[in-house]
Coordinates of C-alpha atoms in Angstrom, one line a residue:
M1 CA -99.1 -38.3 15.9
E2 CA -102.7 -38.6 17.1
R3 CA -103.9 -39.5 13.6
Y4 CA -101.4 -42.3 13.6
D5 CA -102.5 -43.6 17.0
N6 CA -99.1 -42.3 18.4
N7 CA -97.5 -45.3 16.8
M8 CA -94.5 -44.6 14.6
T9 CA -94.9 -47.8 12.6
N10 CA -98.2 -46.5 11.3
V11 CA -96.4 -43.6 9.6
Q12 CA -95.7 -44.3 6.0
N13 CA -92.0 -44.8 5.3
F14 CA -90.1 -42.2 3.2
R15 CA -86.9 -43.6 1.7
V16 CA -84.0 -41.3 1.3
K17 CA -81.0 -42.2 -0.7
A18 CA -77.7 -42.8 1.2
W19 CA -75.4 -39.8 1.6
A20 CA -78.1 -37.3 0.3
P21 CA -76.9 -33.7 0.0
V22 CA -78.6 -30.8 1.9
Q23 CA -80.2 -29.7 -1.3
Y24 CA -82.1 -33.0 -1.4
Y25 CA -83.6 -32.4 1.9
R26 CA -84.7 -28.9 0.9
D27 CA -86.2 -29.9 -2.4
V28 CA -87.6 -33.3 -1.7
V29 CA -87.9 -34.1 2.0
L30 CA -89.0 -30.7 3.4
P31 CA -92.1 -30.3 1.2
R32 CA -93.2 -33.8 2.2
L33 CA -92.6 -33.1 5.8
L34 CA -94.6 -29.8 5.6
E35 CA -97.4 -31.7 3.9
E36 CA -97.5 -34.7 6.2
R37 CA -96.2 -32.9 9.4
V38 CA -94.4 -36.1 10.4
I39 CA -92.5 -38.6 8.3
R40 CA -90.6 -41.8 9.0
I41 CA -87.2 -42.3 7.3
S42 CA -86.0 -45.8 7.1
P43 CA -83.2 -47.0 6.8
F44 CA -82.0 -44.1 8.9
A45 CA -78.2 -44.5 9.0
N46 CA -76.0 -42.5 6.6
R47 CA -78.9 -40.7 5.0
L48 CA -77.0 -37.3 5.0
S49 CA -73.7 -36.4 3.3
F50 CA -70.8 -35.5 5.6
D51 CA -70.1 -32.7 3.2
V52 CA -72.4 -30.1 4.7
P53 CA -72.1 -26.5 5.9
P54 CA -71.1 -26.0 9.5
A55 CA -74.6 -24.9 10.6
V56 CA -76.0 -28.2 9.3
Q57 CA -73.3 -30.2 10.9
R58 CA -74.0 -28.5 14.2
L59 CA -77.7 -29.4 13.7
R60 CA -76.7 -33.1 13.0
C61 CA -74.6 -33.0 16.2
L62 CA -77.6 -31.6 18.2
A63 CA -79.9 -34.3 17.0
N64 CA -77.4 -37.1 17.4
Y65 CA -76.0 -36.4 20.8
E66 CA -78.6 -34.2 22.6
A67 CA -82.1 -34.7 21.1
L68 CA -82.4 -38.4 20.2
R69 CA -83.4 -40.6 23.0
F70 CA -84.5 -44.2 23.4
S71 CA -88.0 -44.7 24.3
N72 CA -88.9 -44.6 28.0
P73 CA -89.2 -48.4 28.4
I74 CA -85.8 -49.0 26.8
L75 CA -84.3 -46.2 28.7
T76 CA -85.6 -47.4 32.0
T77 CA -84.6 -50.9 31.5
G78 CA -81.1 -50.0 30.4
E79 CA -80.5 -47.6 33.2
T80 CA -81.8 -50.3 35.7
L81 CA -79.1 -52.8 34.3
V82 CA -76.5 -50.1 34.6
A83 CA -77.3 -49.6 38.2
R84 CA -77.2 -53.3 38.9
M85 CA -73.8 -53.6 37.1
K86 CA -72.4 -50.9 39.3
E87 CA -73.9 -52.6 42.4
R88 CA -72.4 -55.8 41.5
S89 CA -69.0 -54.3 40.8
A90 CA -69.1 -52.2 44.0
S91 CA -65.9 -53.8 45.2
H92 CA -64.3 -52.3 42.1
G93 CA -65.6 -48.8 42.6
G94 CA -68.8 -49.6 40.5
K95 CA -66.5 -49.9 37.4
Y96 CA -66.9 -52.6 34.8
V97 CA -65.7 -53.5 31.3
S98 CA -68.1 -54.0 28.5
V99 CA -67.5 -56.2 25.6
H100 CA -69.3 -56.2 22.3
L101 CA -69.1 -59.8 21.1
R102 CA -70.3 -60.7 17.6
F103 CA -70.5 -64.6 17.6
E104 CA -74.1 -65.1 16.8
E105 CA -74.8 -67.8 14.2
D106 CA -75.7 -65.3 11.4
M107 CA -72.4 -63.4 12.0
V108 CA -70.3 -66.6 12.0
A109 CA -72.1 -67.8 8.8
F110 CA -71.7 -64.5 7.0
S111 CA -68.0 -64.4 7.8
C112 CA -67.3 -67.6 6.0
C113 CA -64.6 -68.4 8.5
V114 CA -63.9 -71.8 9.9
F115 CA -63.8 -72.3 13.7
D116 CA -63.9 -75.9 15.1
G117 CA -63.9 -77.3 11.6
G118 CA -66.4 -80.1 12.4
E119 CA -69.1 -81.6 10.3
Q120 CA -71.8 -80.0 12.5
E121 CA -70.4 -76.6 12.2
A122 CA -70.1 -76.9 8.4
K123 CA -73.8 -78.1 8.2
D124 CA -75.1 -75.3 10.5
M125 CA -73.2 -72.7 8.5
K126 CA -74.4 -74.0 5.1
E127 CA -78.0 -73.9 6.3
A128 CA -77.6 -70.4 7.9
R129 CA -76.1 -69.0 4.7
E130 CA -78.9 -70.4 2.6
R131 CA -81.6 -69.3 5.0
G132 CA -80.2 -65.7 5.3
W133 CA -78.7 -65.0 1.9
K134 CA -80.1 -67.5 -0.5
G135 CA -77.3 -68.4 -3.0
K136 CA -75.1 -65.5 -2.3
F137 CA -72.3 -67.8 -1.3
T138 CA -72.7 -70.5 -3.8
K139 CA -72.7 -68.5 -7.0
P140 CA -70.7 -70.1 -9.9
G141 CA -67.1 -68.9 -9.8
R142 CA -67.2 -67.7 -6.2
T143 CA -64.2 -69.0 -4.2
I144 CA -64.2 -68.7 -0.4
R145 CA -60.9 -68.8 1.3
P146 CA -61.4 -68.9 5.1
G147 CA -57.7 -68.8 5.9
A148 CA -57.2 -65.6 4.0
I149 CA -60.3 -64.1 5.5
R150 CA -58.8 -64.8 9.1
L151 CA -55.3 -63.5 8.2
N152 CA -57.0 -60.3 6.9
G153 CA -58.6 -59.8 10.4
K154 CA -62.2 -60.4 9.1
C155 CA -63.2 -63.3 11.2
P156 CA -65.3 -62.6 14.4
L157 CA -63.4 -63.4 17.6
T158 CA -64.5 -66.4 19.5
P159 CA -65.4 -66.1 23.2
L160 CA -62.2 -68.1 24.0
E161 CA -60.1 -65.6 22.0
V162 CA -61.8 -62.7 23.7
G163 CA -61.0 -64.2 27.0
L164 CA -57.3 -64.8 26.2
M165 CA -57.0 -61.3 24.8
L166 CA -58.4 -59.7 27.9
R167 CA -56.4 -61.8 30.3
G168 CA -53.2 -60.9 28.2
M169 CA -54.2 -57.3 28.6
G170 CA -54.0 -57.5 32.3
F171 CA -57.8 -58.0 33.2
D172 CA -57.9 -60.6 36.0
K173 CA -60.6 -63.1 36.8
N174 CA -62.1 -60.6 39.3
T175 CA -62.9 -58.1 36.6
Y176 CA -66.6 -57.4 36.1
I177 CA -67.6 -57.8 32.5
Y178 CA -70.8 -56.8 30.8
L179 CA -71.2 -58.9 27.6
A180 CA -73.2 -57.2 24.9
S181 CA -74.3 -59.9 22.4
G182 CA -77.1 -61.6 20.7
K183 CA -77.6 -65.3 21.0
I184 CA -74.1 -66.9 20.8
Y185 CA -73.6 -69.7 18.3
N186 CA -73.3 -73.1 20.1
S187 CA -73.1 -71.0 23.4
E188 CA -72.8 -74.0 25.7
K189 CA -69.6 -75.0 24.0
Y190 CA -68.1 -71.6 23.1
M191 CA -69.0 -69.6 26.2
A192 CA -67.6 -72.1 28.8
P193 CA -63.9 -71.0 28.6
L194 CA -64.8 -67.3 28.7
L195 CA -67.0 -67.8 31.8
E196 CA -64.2 -69.9 33.4
M197 CA -61.7 -67.1 32.9
F198 CA -64.2 -64.3 34.0
P199 CA -66.6 -65.7 36.5
N200 CA -68.0 -62.1 37.0
L201 CA -69.2 -61.9 33.4
L202 CA -72.8 -60.8 33.1
T203 CA -75.4 -60.3 30.3
K204 CA -78.6 -58.6 30.1
D205 CA -80.4 -61.9 30.5
M206 CA -78.5 -62.6 33.8
L207 CA -79.0 -59.1 35.2
A208 CA -82.8 -58.6 34.3
L209 CA -85.8 -60.4 35.3
D210 CA -87.7 -62.3 32.6
K211 CA -90.7 -60.0 32.8
E212 CA -88.3 -56.9 32.4
L213 CA -87.0 -58.2 29.0
D214 CA -90.2 -59.9 27.8
P215 CA -91.5 -56.7 26.0
F216 CA -88.2 -56.4 24.0
K217 CA -87.3 -60.1 23.2
N218 CA -88.9 -60.3 19.7
Y219 CA -87.1 -57.1 18.7
S220 CA -83.3 -57.4 18.2
S221 CA -82.8 -53.7 17.7
R222 CA -84.5 -52.9 21.1
M223 CA -82.4 -55.6 22.8
A224 CA -79.4 -54.1 21.2
A225 CA -80.4 -50.6 22.5
I226 CA -80.4 -52.0 26.1
D227 CA -76.9 -53.4 25.5
Y228 CA -75.9 -50.0 24.2
T229 CA -77.0 -48.2 27.2
V230 CA -75.0 -50.5 29.6
C231 CA -72.0 -50.3 27.4
L232 CA -72.2 -46.5 27.2
H233 CA -71.6 -46.2 31.0
S234 CA -68.8 -48.7 31.3
E235 CA -65.2 -47.8 32.4
V236 CA -63.8 -49.6 29.4
F237 CA -65.6 -50.6 26.0
V238 CA -64.0 -53.4 24.1
T239 CA -65.1 -53.8 20.5
T240 CA -64.4 -57.0 18.6
Q241 CA -66.0 -56.4 15.2
G242 CA -67.1 -53.5 13.1
G243 CA -70.5 -52.2 12.5
N244 CA -72.8 -49.3 13.4
F245 CA -73.1 -50.4 17.1
P246 CA -69.5 -50.0 18.1
H247 CA -68.9 -46.9 15.9
F248 CA -71.8 -45.0 17.2
L249 CA -71.0 -46.1 20.8
M250 CA -67.4 -45.0 20.5
G251 CA -68.3 -41.6 19.3
H252 CA -71.1 -41.2 21.9
R253 CA -68.7 -42.2 24.8
R254 CA -66.1 -39.6 23.4
F255 CA -68.8 -36.9 23.4
L256 CA -69.9 -37.7 26.9
Y257 CA -66.4 -37.9 28.3
G258 CA -64.8 -34.8 26.9
G259 CA -63.3 -36.4 23.7
H260 CA -61.6 -39.4 25.4
S261 CA -63.0 -42.7 26.6
K262 CA -61.3 -46.0 27.3
T263 CA -62.0 -48.0 24.2
I264 CA -60.0 -51.2 23.2
R265 CA -60.0 -51.9 19.4
P266 CA -57.8 -54.9 18.9
D267 CA -55.6 -55.4 15.8
K268 CA -57.4 -58.5 14.6
R269 CA -54.8 -59.2 11.9
K270 CA -52.1 -59.4 14.5
L271 CA -54.3 -61.4 16.8
A272 CA -54.9 -64.0 14.0
L273 CA -51.1 -64.4 13.7
L274 CA -50.5 -64.7 17.5
F275 CA -53.5 -67.2 18.0
D276 CA -52.3 -69.4 15.1
N277 CA -48.7 -69.5 16.3
P278 CA -48.2 -72.8 18.0
K279 CA -44.7 -71.7 19.4
I280 CA -45.8 -68.6 21.2
G281 CA -45.5 -68.6 24.9
W282 CA -47.8 -66.8 27.4
K283 CA -45.1 -64.2 28.4
S284 CA -44.7 -63.2 24.7
F285 CA -48.4 -63.3 24.0
K286 CA -49.0 -61.1 27.1
R287 CA -46.4 -58.6 26.0
H288 CA -48.1 -58.2 22.6
M289 CA -51.5 -57.8 24.4
M290 CA -50.2 -55.1 26.8
N291 CA -48.8 -53.2 23.9
M292 CA -52.1 -53.5 22.0
R293 CA -53.9 -52.2 25.1
S294 CA -51.4 -49.4 25.6
H295 CA -51.9 -48.3 22.0
S296 CA -55.6 -48.0 22.6
D297 CA -55.1 -46.1 25.9
S298 CA -52.5 -43.7 24.5
K299 CA -54.7 -42.3 21.8
G300 CA -56.1 -39.6 24.2
F301 CA -58.2 -36.8 22.6
E302 CA -58.8 -38.1 19.1
L303 CA -59.8 -35.5 16.5
K304 CA -61.7 -36.5 13.4
R305 CA -59.6 -36.6 10.3
P306 CA -61.0 -35.7 6.8
N307 CA -62.5 -39.1 6.0
D308 CA -63.6 -40.1 9.5
S309 CA -67.2 -40.3 10.5
V310 CA -68.6 -37.6 12.8
Y311 CA -70.5 -40.4 14.6
S312 CA -67.2 -42.1 15.6
Y313 CA -65.2 -38.9 16.0
P314 CA -67.4 -36.1 17.3
C315 CA -64.5 -33.8 18.0
P316 CA -64.2 -30.9 17.0
D317 CA -67.4 -30.7 15.0
C318 CA -69.7 -31.6 17.8
M319 CA -67.8 -30.6 20.8
C320 CA -67.3 -26.8 21.2
R321 CA -67.9 -27.4 25.0
V322 CA -65.3 -30.0 26.0
N323 CA -66.0 -30.0 29.6
R324 CA -69.4 -31.6 30.1
T325 CA -71.3 -31.9 33.3
E326 CA -72.3 -35.1 35.2
D327 CA -76.0 -34.2 34.4
S328 CA -75.3 -34.1 30.7
R329 CA -73.5 -37.4 31.0
S330 CA -76.3 -39.2 32.7
S331 CA -79.2 -37.7 30.8
S332 CA -77.9 -38.3 27.2
V333 CA -78.5 -41.9 26.1
T334 CA -78.2 -42.0 22.3

């Protein structure tokens, strides 16, 4: 790395097609690696087929769960925030719930869902879509049906909906919550009810000093890595939207905790029906939420099925040793 000034961004990017077979790496990638001695592959996710020999799968597991690490500045900051969350939640045995909330402006815009239905929201979303996707949503013949999108469980949950769901699942106002998120759309309005329901809710911006986050603030992926670290060590992880972040995190937590970790993946189709039912009472809603939580908790030791990702379901491919030590749990971060 000396010839690149120890800076990975100076290394020429080598593009690898998605789901490439092992033979592609032998014939194309390996000769380039031997020639250059170091290469950078970006994008990095899903560059290797799942249909690989057991030895290659074990190598993938070793790289993913043992070898890869966040850089020291990210790791140090993340572990500092984990310690602060545990200190804040000392009255609860140092246990806290982490929630991955996707209600940033770009996510709200991309979803094509309608939330408050006001003129300002419509204006903001139109501008955000054009800014981010330039005509993708205004192509001739394209019809957007927000109601159908919501019923299909594709709309991001609002902070209010997340709060109602958690309270319905039995988490009381004294619960310590770490919220992993980017900049929430119209946060002053949308975050108010969630903070009222959970006054012990904290974010990285609330836990860290400005000077601690300053080196990362212009890099969304590095900020997400800090969130990832704090979520990794939570007692319960709540995911509210799909994507690489929750899928990798679920698999990592399963690997660290012997195959099972407390993860809540709500049924968003069912949630949409419940939230949009004006006649439902709190007792009935809470019963549905408790059943949803019970379903998440009852899954136990989940094995990977044929079409599942090894990144979300590391057992059995990556978990010959089920009982892992506390040292391993604390040292492995990605």
